Coordinates of C-alpha atoms in Angstrom, one line a residue:
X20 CA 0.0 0.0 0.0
X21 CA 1.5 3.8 -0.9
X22 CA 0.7 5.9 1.4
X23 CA -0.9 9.9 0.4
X24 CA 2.1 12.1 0.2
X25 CA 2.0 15.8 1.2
X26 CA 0.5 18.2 -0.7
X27 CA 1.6 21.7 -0.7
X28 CA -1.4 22.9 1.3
X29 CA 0.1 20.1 3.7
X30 CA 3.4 21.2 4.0
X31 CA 2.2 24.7 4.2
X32 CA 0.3 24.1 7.5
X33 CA 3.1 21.9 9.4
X34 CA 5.7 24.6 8.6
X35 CA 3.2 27.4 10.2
X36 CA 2.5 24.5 13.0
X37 CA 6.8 25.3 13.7
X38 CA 6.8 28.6 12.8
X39 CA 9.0 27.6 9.7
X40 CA 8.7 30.3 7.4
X41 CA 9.3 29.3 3.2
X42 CA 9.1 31.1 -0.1
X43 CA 7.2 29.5 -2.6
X44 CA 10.4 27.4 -4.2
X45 CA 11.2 26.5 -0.6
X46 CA 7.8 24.8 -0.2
X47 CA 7.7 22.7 -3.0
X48 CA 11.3 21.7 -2.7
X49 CA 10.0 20.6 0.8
X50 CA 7.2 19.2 -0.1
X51 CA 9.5 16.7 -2.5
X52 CA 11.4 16.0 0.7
X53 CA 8.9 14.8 2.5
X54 CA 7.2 13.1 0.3
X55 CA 10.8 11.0 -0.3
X56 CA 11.0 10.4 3.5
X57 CA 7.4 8.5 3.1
X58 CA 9.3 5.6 1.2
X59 CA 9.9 4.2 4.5
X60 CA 6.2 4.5 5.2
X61 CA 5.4 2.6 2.3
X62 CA 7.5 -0.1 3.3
X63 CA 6.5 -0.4 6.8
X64 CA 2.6 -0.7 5.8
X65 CA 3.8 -3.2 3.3
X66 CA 6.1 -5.5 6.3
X67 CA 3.3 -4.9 9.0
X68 CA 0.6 -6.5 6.9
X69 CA 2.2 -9.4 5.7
X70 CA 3.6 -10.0 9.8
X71 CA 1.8 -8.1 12.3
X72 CA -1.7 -7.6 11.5
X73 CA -3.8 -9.2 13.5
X74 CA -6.9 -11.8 11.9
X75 CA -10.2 -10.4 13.3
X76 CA -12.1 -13.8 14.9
X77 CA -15.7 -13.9 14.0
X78 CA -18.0 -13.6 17.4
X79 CA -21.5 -13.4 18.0
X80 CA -23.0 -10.2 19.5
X81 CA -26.2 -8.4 20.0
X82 CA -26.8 -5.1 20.9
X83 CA -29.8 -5.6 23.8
X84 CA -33.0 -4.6 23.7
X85 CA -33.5 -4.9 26.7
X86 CA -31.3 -2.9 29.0
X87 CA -33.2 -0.9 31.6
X88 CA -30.3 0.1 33.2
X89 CA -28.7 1.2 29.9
X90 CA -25.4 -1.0 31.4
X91 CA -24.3 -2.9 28.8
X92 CA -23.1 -2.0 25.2
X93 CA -23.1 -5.2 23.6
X94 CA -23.8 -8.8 24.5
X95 CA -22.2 -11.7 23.7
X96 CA -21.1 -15.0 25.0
X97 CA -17.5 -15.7 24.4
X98 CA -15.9 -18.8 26.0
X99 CA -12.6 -20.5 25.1
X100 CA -14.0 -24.1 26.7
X101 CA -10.7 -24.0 29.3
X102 CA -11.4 -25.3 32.5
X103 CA -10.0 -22.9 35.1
X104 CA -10.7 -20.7 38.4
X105 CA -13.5 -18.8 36.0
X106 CA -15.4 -21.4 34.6
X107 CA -18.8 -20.6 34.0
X108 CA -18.4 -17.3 35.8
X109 CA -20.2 -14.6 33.6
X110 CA -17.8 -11.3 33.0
X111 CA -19.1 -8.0 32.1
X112 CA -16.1 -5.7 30.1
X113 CA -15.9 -2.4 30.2
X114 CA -16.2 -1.2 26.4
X115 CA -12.7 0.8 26.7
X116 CA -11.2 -2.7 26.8
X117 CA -10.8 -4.8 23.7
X118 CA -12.4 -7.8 22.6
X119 CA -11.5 -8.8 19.1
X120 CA -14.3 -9.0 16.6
X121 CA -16.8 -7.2 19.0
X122 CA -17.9 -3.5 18.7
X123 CA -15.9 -0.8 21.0
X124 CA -17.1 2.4 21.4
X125 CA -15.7 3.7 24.6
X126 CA -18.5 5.9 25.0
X127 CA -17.7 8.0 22.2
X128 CA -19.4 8.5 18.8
X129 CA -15.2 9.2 18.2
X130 CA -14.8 5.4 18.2
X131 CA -18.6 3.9 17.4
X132 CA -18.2 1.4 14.6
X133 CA -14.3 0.1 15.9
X134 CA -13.8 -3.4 15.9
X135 CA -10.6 -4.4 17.3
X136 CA -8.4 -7.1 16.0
X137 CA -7.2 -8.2 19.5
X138 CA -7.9 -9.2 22.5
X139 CA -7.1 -7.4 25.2
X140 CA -4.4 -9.2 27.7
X141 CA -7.1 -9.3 30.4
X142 CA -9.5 -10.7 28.5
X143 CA -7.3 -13.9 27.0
X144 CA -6.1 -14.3 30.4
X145 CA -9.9 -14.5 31.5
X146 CA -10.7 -16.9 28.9
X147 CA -7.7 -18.8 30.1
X148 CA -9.1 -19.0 33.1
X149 CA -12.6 -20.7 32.1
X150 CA -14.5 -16.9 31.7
X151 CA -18.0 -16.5 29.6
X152 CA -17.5 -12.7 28.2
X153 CA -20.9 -11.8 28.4
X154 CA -20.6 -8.4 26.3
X155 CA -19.4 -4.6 27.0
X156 CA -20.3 -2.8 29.2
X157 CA -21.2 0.9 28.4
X158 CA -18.1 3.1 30.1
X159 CA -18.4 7.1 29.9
X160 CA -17.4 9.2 27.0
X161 CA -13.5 8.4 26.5
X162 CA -14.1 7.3 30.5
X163 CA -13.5 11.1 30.9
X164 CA -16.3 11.4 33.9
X165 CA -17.3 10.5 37.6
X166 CA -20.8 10.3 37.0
X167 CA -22.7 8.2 34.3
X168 CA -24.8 10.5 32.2
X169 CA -22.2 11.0 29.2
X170 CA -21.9 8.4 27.2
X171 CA -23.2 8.9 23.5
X172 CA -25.0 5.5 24.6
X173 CA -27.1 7.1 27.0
X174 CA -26.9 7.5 30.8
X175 CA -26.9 4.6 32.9
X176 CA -28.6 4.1 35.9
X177 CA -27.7 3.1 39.2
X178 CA -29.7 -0.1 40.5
X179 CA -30.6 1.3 43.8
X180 CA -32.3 3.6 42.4
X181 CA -33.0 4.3 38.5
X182 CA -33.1 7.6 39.1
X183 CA -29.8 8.2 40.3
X184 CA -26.5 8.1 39.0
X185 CA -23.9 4.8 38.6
X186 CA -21.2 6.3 38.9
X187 CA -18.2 6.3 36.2
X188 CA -16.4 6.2 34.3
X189 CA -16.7 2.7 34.6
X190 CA -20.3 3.1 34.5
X191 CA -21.9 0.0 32.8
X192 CA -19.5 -2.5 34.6
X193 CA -20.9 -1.3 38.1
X194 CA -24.4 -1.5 37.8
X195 CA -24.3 -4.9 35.7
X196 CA -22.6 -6.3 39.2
X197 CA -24.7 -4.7 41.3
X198 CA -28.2 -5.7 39.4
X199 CA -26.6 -9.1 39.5
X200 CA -26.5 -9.5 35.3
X201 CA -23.2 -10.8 35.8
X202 CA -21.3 -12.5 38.3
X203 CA -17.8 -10.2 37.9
X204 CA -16.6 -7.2 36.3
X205 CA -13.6 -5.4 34.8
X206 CA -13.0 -1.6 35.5
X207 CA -10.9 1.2 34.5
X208 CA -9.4 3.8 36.9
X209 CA -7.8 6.7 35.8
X210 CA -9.0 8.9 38.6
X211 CA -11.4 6.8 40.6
X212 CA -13.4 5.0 37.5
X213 CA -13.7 1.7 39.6
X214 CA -13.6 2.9 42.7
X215 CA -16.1 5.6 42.2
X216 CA -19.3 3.6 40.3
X217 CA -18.1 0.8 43.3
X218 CA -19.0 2.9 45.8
X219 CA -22.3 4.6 44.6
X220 CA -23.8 0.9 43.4
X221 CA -22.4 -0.6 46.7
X222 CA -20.2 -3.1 45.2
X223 CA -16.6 -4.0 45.7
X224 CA -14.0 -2.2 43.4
X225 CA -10.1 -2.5 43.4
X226 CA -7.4 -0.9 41.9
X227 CA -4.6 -2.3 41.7
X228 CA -1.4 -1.0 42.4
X229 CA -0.1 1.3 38.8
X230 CA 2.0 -2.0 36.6
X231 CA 0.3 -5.0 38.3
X232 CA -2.3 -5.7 35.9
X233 CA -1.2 -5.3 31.7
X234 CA -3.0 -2.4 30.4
X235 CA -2.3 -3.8 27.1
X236 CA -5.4 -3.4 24.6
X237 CA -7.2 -0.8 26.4
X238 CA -7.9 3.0 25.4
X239 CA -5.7 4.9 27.4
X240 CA -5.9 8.4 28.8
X241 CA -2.5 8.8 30.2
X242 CA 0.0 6.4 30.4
X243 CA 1.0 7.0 33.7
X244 CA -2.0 7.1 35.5
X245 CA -3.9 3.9 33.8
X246 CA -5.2 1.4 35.8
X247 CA -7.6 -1.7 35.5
X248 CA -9.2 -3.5 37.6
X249 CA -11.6 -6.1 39.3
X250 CA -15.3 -4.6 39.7
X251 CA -17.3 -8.3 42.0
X252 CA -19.9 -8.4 44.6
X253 CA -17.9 -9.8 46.9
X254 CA -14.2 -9.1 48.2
X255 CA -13.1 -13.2 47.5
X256 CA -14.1 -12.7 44.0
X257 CA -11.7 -9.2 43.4
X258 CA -9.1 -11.3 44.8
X259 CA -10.0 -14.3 42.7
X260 CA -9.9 -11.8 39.6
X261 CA -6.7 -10.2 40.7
X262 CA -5.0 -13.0 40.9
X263 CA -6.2 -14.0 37.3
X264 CA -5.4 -11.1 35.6
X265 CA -2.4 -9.6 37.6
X266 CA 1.4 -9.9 35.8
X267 CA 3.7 -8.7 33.8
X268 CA 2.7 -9.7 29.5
X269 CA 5.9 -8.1 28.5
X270 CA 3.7 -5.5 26.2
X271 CA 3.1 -2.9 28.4
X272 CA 5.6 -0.1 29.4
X273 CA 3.6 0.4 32.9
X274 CA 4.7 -2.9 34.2
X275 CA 7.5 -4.0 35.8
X276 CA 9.3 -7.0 34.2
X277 CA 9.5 -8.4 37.5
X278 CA 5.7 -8.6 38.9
X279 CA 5.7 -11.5 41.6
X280 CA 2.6 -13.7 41.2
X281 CA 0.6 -13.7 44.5
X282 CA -2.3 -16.2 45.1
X283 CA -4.9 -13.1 46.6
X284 CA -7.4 -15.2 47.3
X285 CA -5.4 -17.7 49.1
X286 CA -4.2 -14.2 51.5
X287 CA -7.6 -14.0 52.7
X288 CA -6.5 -15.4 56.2
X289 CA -9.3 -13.6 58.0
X290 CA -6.9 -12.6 60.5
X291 CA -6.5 -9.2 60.8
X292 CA -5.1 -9.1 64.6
X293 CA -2.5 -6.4 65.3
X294 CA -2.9 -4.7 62.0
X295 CA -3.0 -0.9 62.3
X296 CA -5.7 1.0 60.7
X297 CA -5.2 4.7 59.9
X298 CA -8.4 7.2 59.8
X299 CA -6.4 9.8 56.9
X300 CA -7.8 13.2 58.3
X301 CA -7.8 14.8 55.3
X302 CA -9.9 12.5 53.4
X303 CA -12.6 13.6 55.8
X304 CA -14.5 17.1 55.8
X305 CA -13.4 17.5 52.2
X306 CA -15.2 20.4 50.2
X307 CA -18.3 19.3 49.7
X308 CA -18.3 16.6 51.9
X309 CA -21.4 14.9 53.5
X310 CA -20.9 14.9 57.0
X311 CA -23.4 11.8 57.7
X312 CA -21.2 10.0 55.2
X313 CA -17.7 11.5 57.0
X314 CA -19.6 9.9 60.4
X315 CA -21.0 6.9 58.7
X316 CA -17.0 5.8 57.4
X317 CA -15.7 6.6 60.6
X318 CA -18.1 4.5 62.7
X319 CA -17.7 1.4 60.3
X320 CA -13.8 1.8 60.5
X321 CA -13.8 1.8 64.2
X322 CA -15.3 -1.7 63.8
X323 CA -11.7 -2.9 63.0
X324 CA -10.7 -2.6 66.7
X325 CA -13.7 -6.0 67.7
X326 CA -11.2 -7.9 65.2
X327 CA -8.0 -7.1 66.8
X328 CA -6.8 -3.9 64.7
X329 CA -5.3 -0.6 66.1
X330 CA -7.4 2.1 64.9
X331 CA -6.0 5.7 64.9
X332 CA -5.8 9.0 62.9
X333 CA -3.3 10.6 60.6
X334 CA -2.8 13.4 58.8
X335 CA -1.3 13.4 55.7
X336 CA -1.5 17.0 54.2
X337 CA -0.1 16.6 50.8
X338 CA -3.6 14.6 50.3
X339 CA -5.6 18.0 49.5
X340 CA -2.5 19.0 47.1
X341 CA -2.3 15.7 45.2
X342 CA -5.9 16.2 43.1
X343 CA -4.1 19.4 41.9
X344 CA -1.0 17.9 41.0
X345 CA -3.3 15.1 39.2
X346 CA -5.6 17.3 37.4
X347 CA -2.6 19.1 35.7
X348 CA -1.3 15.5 35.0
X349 CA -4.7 14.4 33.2
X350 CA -5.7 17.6 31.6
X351 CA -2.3 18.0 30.2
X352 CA -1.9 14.2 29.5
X353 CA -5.0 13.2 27.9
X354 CA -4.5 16.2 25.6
X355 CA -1.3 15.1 24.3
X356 CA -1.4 11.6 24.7
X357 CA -5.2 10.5 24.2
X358 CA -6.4 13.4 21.6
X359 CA -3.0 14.7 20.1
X360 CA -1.8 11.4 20.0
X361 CA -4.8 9.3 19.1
X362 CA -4.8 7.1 22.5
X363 CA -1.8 6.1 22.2
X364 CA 0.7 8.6 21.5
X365 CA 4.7 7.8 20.9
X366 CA 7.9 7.0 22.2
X367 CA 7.3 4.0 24.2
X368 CA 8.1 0.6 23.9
X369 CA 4.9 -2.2 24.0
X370 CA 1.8 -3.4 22.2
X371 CA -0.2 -0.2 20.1
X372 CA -3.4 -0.2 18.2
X373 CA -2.5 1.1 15.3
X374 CA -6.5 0.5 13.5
X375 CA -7.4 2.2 16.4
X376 CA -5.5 4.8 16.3
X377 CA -6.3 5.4 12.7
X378 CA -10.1 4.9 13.3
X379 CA -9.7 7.3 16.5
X380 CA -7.9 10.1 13.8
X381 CA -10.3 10.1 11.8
X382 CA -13.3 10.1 13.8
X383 CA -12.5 12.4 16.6
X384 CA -12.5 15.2 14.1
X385 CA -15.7 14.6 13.2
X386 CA -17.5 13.5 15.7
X387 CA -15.6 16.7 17.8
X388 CA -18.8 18.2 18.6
X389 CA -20.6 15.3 19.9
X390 CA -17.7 14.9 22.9
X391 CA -19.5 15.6 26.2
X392 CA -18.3 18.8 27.7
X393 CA -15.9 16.7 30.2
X394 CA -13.6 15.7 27.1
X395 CA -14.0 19.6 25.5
X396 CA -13.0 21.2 28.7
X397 CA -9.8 18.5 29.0
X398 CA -8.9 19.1 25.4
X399 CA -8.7 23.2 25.9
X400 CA -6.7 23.1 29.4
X401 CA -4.3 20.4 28.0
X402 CA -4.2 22.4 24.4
X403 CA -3.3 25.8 26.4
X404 CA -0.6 24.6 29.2
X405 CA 1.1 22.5 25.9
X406 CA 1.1 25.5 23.7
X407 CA 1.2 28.5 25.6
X408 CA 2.6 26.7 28.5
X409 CA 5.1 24.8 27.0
X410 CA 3.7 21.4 29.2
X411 CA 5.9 22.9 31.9
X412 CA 3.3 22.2 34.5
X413 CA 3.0 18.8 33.1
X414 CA 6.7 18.5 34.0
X415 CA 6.3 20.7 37.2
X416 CA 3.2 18.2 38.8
X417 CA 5.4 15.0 37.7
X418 CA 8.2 16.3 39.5
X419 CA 5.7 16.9 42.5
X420 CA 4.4 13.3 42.3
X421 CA 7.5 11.9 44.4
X422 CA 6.6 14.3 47.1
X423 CA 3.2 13.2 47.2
X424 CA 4.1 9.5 47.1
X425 CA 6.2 9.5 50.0
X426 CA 3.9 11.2 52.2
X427 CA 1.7 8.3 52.0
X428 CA 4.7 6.1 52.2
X429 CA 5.6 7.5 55.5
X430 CA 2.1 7.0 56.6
X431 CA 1.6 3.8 55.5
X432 CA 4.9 3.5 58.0
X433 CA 2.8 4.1 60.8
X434 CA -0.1 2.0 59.7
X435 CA -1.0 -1.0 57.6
X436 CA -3.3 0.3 55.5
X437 CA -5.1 4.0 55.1
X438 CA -8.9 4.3 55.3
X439 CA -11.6 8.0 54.2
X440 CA -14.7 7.6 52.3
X441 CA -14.5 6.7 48.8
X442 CA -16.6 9.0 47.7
X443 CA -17.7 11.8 50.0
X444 CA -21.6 11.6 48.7
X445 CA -24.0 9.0 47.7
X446 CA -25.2 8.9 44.7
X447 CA -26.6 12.1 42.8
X448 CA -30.0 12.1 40.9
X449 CA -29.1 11.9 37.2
X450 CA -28.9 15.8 36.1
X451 CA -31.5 16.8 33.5
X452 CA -29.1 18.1 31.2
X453 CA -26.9 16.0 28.5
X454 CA -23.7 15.2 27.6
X455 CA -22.5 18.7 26.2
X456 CA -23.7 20.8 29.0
X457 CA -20.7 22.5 30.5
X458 CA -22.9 23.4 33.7
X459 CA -22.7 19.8 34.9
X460 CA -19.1 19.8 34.7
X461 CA -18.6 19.7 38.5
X462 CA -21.3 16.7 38.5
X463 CA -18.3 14.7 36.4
X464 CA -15.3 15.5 37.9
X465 CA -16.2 16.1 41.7
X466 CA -16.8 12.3 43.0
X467 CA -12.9 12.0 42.4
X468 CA -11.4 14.4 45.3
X469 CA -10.4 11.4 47.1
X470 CA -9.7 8.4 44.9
X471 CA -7.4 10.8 42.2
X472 CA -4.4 10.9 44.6
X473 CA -3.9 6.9 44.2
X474 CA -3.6 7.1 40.6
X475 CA -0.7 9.4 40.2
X476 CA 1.2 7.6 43.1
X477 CA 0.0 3.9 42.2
X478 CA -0.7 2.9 45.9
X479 CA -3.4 0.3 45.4
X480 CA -6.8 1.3 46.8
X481 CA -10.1 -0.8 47.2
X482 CA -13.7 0.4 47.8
X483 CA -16.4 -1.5 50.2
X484 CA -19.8 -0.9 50.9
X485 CA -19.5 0.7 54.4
X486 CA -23.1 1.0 54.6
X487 CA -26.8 3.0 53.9
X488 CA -27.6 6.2 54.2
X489 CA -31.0 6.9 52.9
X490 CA -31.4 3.6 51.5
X491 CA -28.3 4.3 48.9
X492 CA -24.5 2.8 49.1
X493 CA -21.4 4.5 51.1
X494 CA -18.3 3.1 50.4
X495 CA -15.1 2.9 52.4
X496 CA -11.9 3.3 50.5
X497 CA -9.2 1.3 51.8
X498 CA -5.5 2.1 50.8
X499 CA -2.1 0.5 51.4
X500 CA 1.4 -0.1 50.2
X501 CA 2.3 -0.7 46.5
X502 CA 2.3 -4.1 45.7
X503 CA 0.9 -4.9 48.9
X504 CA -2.5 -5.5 47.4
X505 CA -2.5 -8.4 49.2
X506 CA -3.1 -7.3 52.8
X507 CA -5.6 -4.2 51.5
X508 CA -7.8 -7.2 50.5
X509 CA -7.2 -9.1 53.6
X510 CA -8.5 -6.0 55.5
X511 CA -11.6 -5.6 52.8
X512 CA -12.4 -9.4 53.5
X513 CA -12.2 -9.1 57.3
X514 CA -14.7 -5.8 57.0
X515 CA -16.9 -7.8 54.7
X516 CA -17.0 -10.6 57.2
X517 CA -17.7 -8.4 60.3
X518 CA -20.2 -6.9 58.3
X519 CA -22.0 -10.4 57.6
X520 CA -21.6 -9.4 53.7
X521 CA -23.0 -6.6 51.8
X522 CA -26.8 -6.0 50.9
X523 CA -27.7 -5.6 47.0
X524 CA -30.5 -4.2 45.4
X525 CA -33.4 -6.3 44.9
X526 CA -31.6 -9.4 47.4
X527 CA -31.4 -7.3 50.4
X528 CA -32.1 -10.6 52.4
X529 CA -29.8 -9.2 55.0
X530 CA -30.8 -6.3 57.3
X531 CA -29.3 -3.5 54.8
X532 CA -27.8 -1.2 57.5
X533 CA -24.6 0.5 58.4
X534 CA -22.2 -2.0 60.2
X535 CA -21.4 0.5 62.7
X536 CA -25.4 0.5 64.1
X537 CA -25.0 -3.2 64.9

């Protein structure tokens, strides 16, 4: 295949892009130079059909009719007939993830009508394992919100109450668990998008600490603050998922080459005697902060100390900072990286899309419009602090990132693991406006003041139901050391237990209360 040389016109525009400044011979004599330097192009399209292109595997899938809760995207039922830890456990994932030969849309009319090639290294590792992939699930648009009413799909509703919101970005993948559609879930966190939806459906979400589980085959934001991870009803099944998914594929720059394998289910010991839980101060009384939910968090994490934890406050100050230091990371980052750079971007080593990233080109030009205000608002920050700014406050916020890491180090040297509400509301009533109204942007971005921080500094961090509060979830984030995943599910189990495990909607054969009434 040739590939379109430069025009003049072409050539004209990069130049005033550089501030290159040509007379008319200079242009075309340009123009001939880089059209010669596209030889190479030629003969790369030629080599990476012929050796890398993946073969597209024909699947079944259905978009639903039925979907009250608009959750999922597509349906399928994918199964590789292994035997495994999975088998016969239905898996809902989230549609920024790739699964070849199905439809991805990522919640964005900017990718409708992709159809990846290639599975995504979570989801062969879940067919490994014995999975049914029982579709998409819908996921906010480019997973660029808090809340769930911006996906070109359609809001989707939380099953507590249809009224209300899910939760994002990971949307879809929340309420399909909590409805009980499907048995687990895979998330995306880029600022709280598992940990966020977990808490307002009042299911279990983990993210895992930043390299342990291959982003390889998802959409990214920004490379440095990607994340996936296990969205289940119950905390066994996040570890059960974790350990599925979690290590290194060799693909993904994130990752260590080194990731040990761990057996997190087997870790759930149940004992939890002499471990020392930390109250973080500032993740309390944040702005706009409930203070029945502040209370409600406390009381349930004082419930540690009738299974043999220490339970005592900290402060850690650099808390309020860090979701300024990681708003300049994603605003900046997604601009270059995700829209500059079509998802991908350049200059790393690993696994890229490049159909995707072609598709994504193409389309996000002219679908540009139809972004919700969440992505608009990101592209024109990012665009001004890279082109007025130079990205220096990219580079200044990176450089803080070690500061902010080491504060929590230091207090995770004092106690086991960290615990503040995940999110410090319930769930909001699903705003009347759409997509593109830049009113609502607080309603997107707010839910994350507290679960950002963990996603520039890569500390894993779970969320657990802690409780009701007007009949609607309140979850408990729990936070310890990197690559200590291991005992922050061991403290989510013992909760779960001392809580007699958590109510759903529609099975609330349990007394549905807070733990810290009983």
């Amino acid at each position: 295949m040739v590939i379109p040389r430069p025009s003049e016109a072409d050539v004209a525009a990069a130049a005033r892009h550089f501030g290159f400044h040509f007379e008319a011979d200079e242009l075309a004599t340009f123009t001939a130079a880089a059209g010669h330097m596209l030889t190479s192009y030629d003969a790369v399209e030629e080599l990476y059909h012929r050796f890398a292109r993946p073969d597209t595997p024909e699947r079944a899938y259905h978009f639903p009719a039925d979907n009250p809760l608009g959750a999922w995207y597509v349906t399928a039922d994918i199964t590789s007939g292994a035997d495994g830890p999975l088998s016969g456990r239905r898996v809902a994932i989230k549609d920024n993830i790739a699964v070849a030969g199905i439809p991805m849309m990522n919640g964005s009319r900017a990718v409708e009508e992709f159809i990846p090639g290639r599975d995504a290294t979570v989801v062969q590792r879940l067919l490994d394992a014995g999975a049914i992939i029982a579709g998409k699930s819908v996921c906010e648009d480019l997973c660029c919100s808090g809340s769930s009413f911006t996906s070109a799909c359609g809001p989707v509703r939380n099953p507590w109450d249809p009224a209300r919101e899910a939760g994002g970005s990971s949307s879809g993948s929340a309420a399909l668990v909590a409805s009980g559609e499907v048995d687990v879930a895979v998330g995306g966190d880029q600022g709280g998008s598992v940990r966020i939806p977990a808490s307002l459906c009042g299911i279990v979400g983990h993210k895992p600490t930043y390299g342990l589980v291959p982003y390889t085959g998802a959409f990214p934001i920004e490379r440095t603050i990607d994340h996936l991870g296990p969205m289940t009803a119950t905390v066994s099944d996040a570890a059960l998922l974790l350990t599925v998914l979690a290590g290194s594929d060799g693909r993904d720059p994130r990752q260590r080459h080194d990731v040990p394998f761990v057996d997190y289910r087997a870790a759930l010991t149940g004992d939890v005697a002499g471990l020392r839980v930390g109250l973080l101060s500032e993740g309390f009384g944040q702005p706009g902060s409930r203070p029945k939910v502040d209370e409600l968090v406390r009381s349930a994490a004082q419930r540690f100390t009738e299974i043999g934890c220490t339970v005592g406050e900290i402060s850690v100050p650099w808390h309020r900072n860090a979701f300024h230091v990681f708003t300049v990371i994603i605003t900046d980052g997604a601009s270059y990286q995700m829209l500059d750079g079509n998802g991908y971007g350049l200059g790393v080593d690993g696994l890229y899309d490049p159909e995707l990233m072609a598709h994504f080109a193409r389309q996000r030009l002219i679908e540009a419009d139809q972004f919700s205000s969440t992505v608009k608002a990101t592209a024109l920050g990012g665009h001004y602090g890279l082109r007025k700014l130079g990205g220096a406050c990219y580079a200044k916020a990176r450089n803080l990132v070690p500061h902010v890491r080491a504060a929590y180090d230091d207090a995770l040297a004092h106690y086991d693991v960290l615990v503040m509400p995940t999110v410090p509301d319930t769930a909001d009533l699903l705003p009347a406006g759409g997509p593109q109204d830049v009113t609502l942007l607080a309603n997107a971005h707010g839910k994350a003041i507290n679960t950002a921080p963990m996603d520039i500094t890569g500390h894993p961090a779970i969320s657990v139901p802690a409780g009701l509060l007007d009949d609607l979830p309140v979850g408990m984030m729990i936070m310890g050391k990197r690559f200590d995943d291991a005992t922050v599910l061991r403290v989510a189990h013992a909760f779960e237990q001392l809580y007699g495990g958590f109510p759903m909607p529609g099975r609330r054969s349990r007394r549905a209360e807070s733990p810290a009434s009983r």
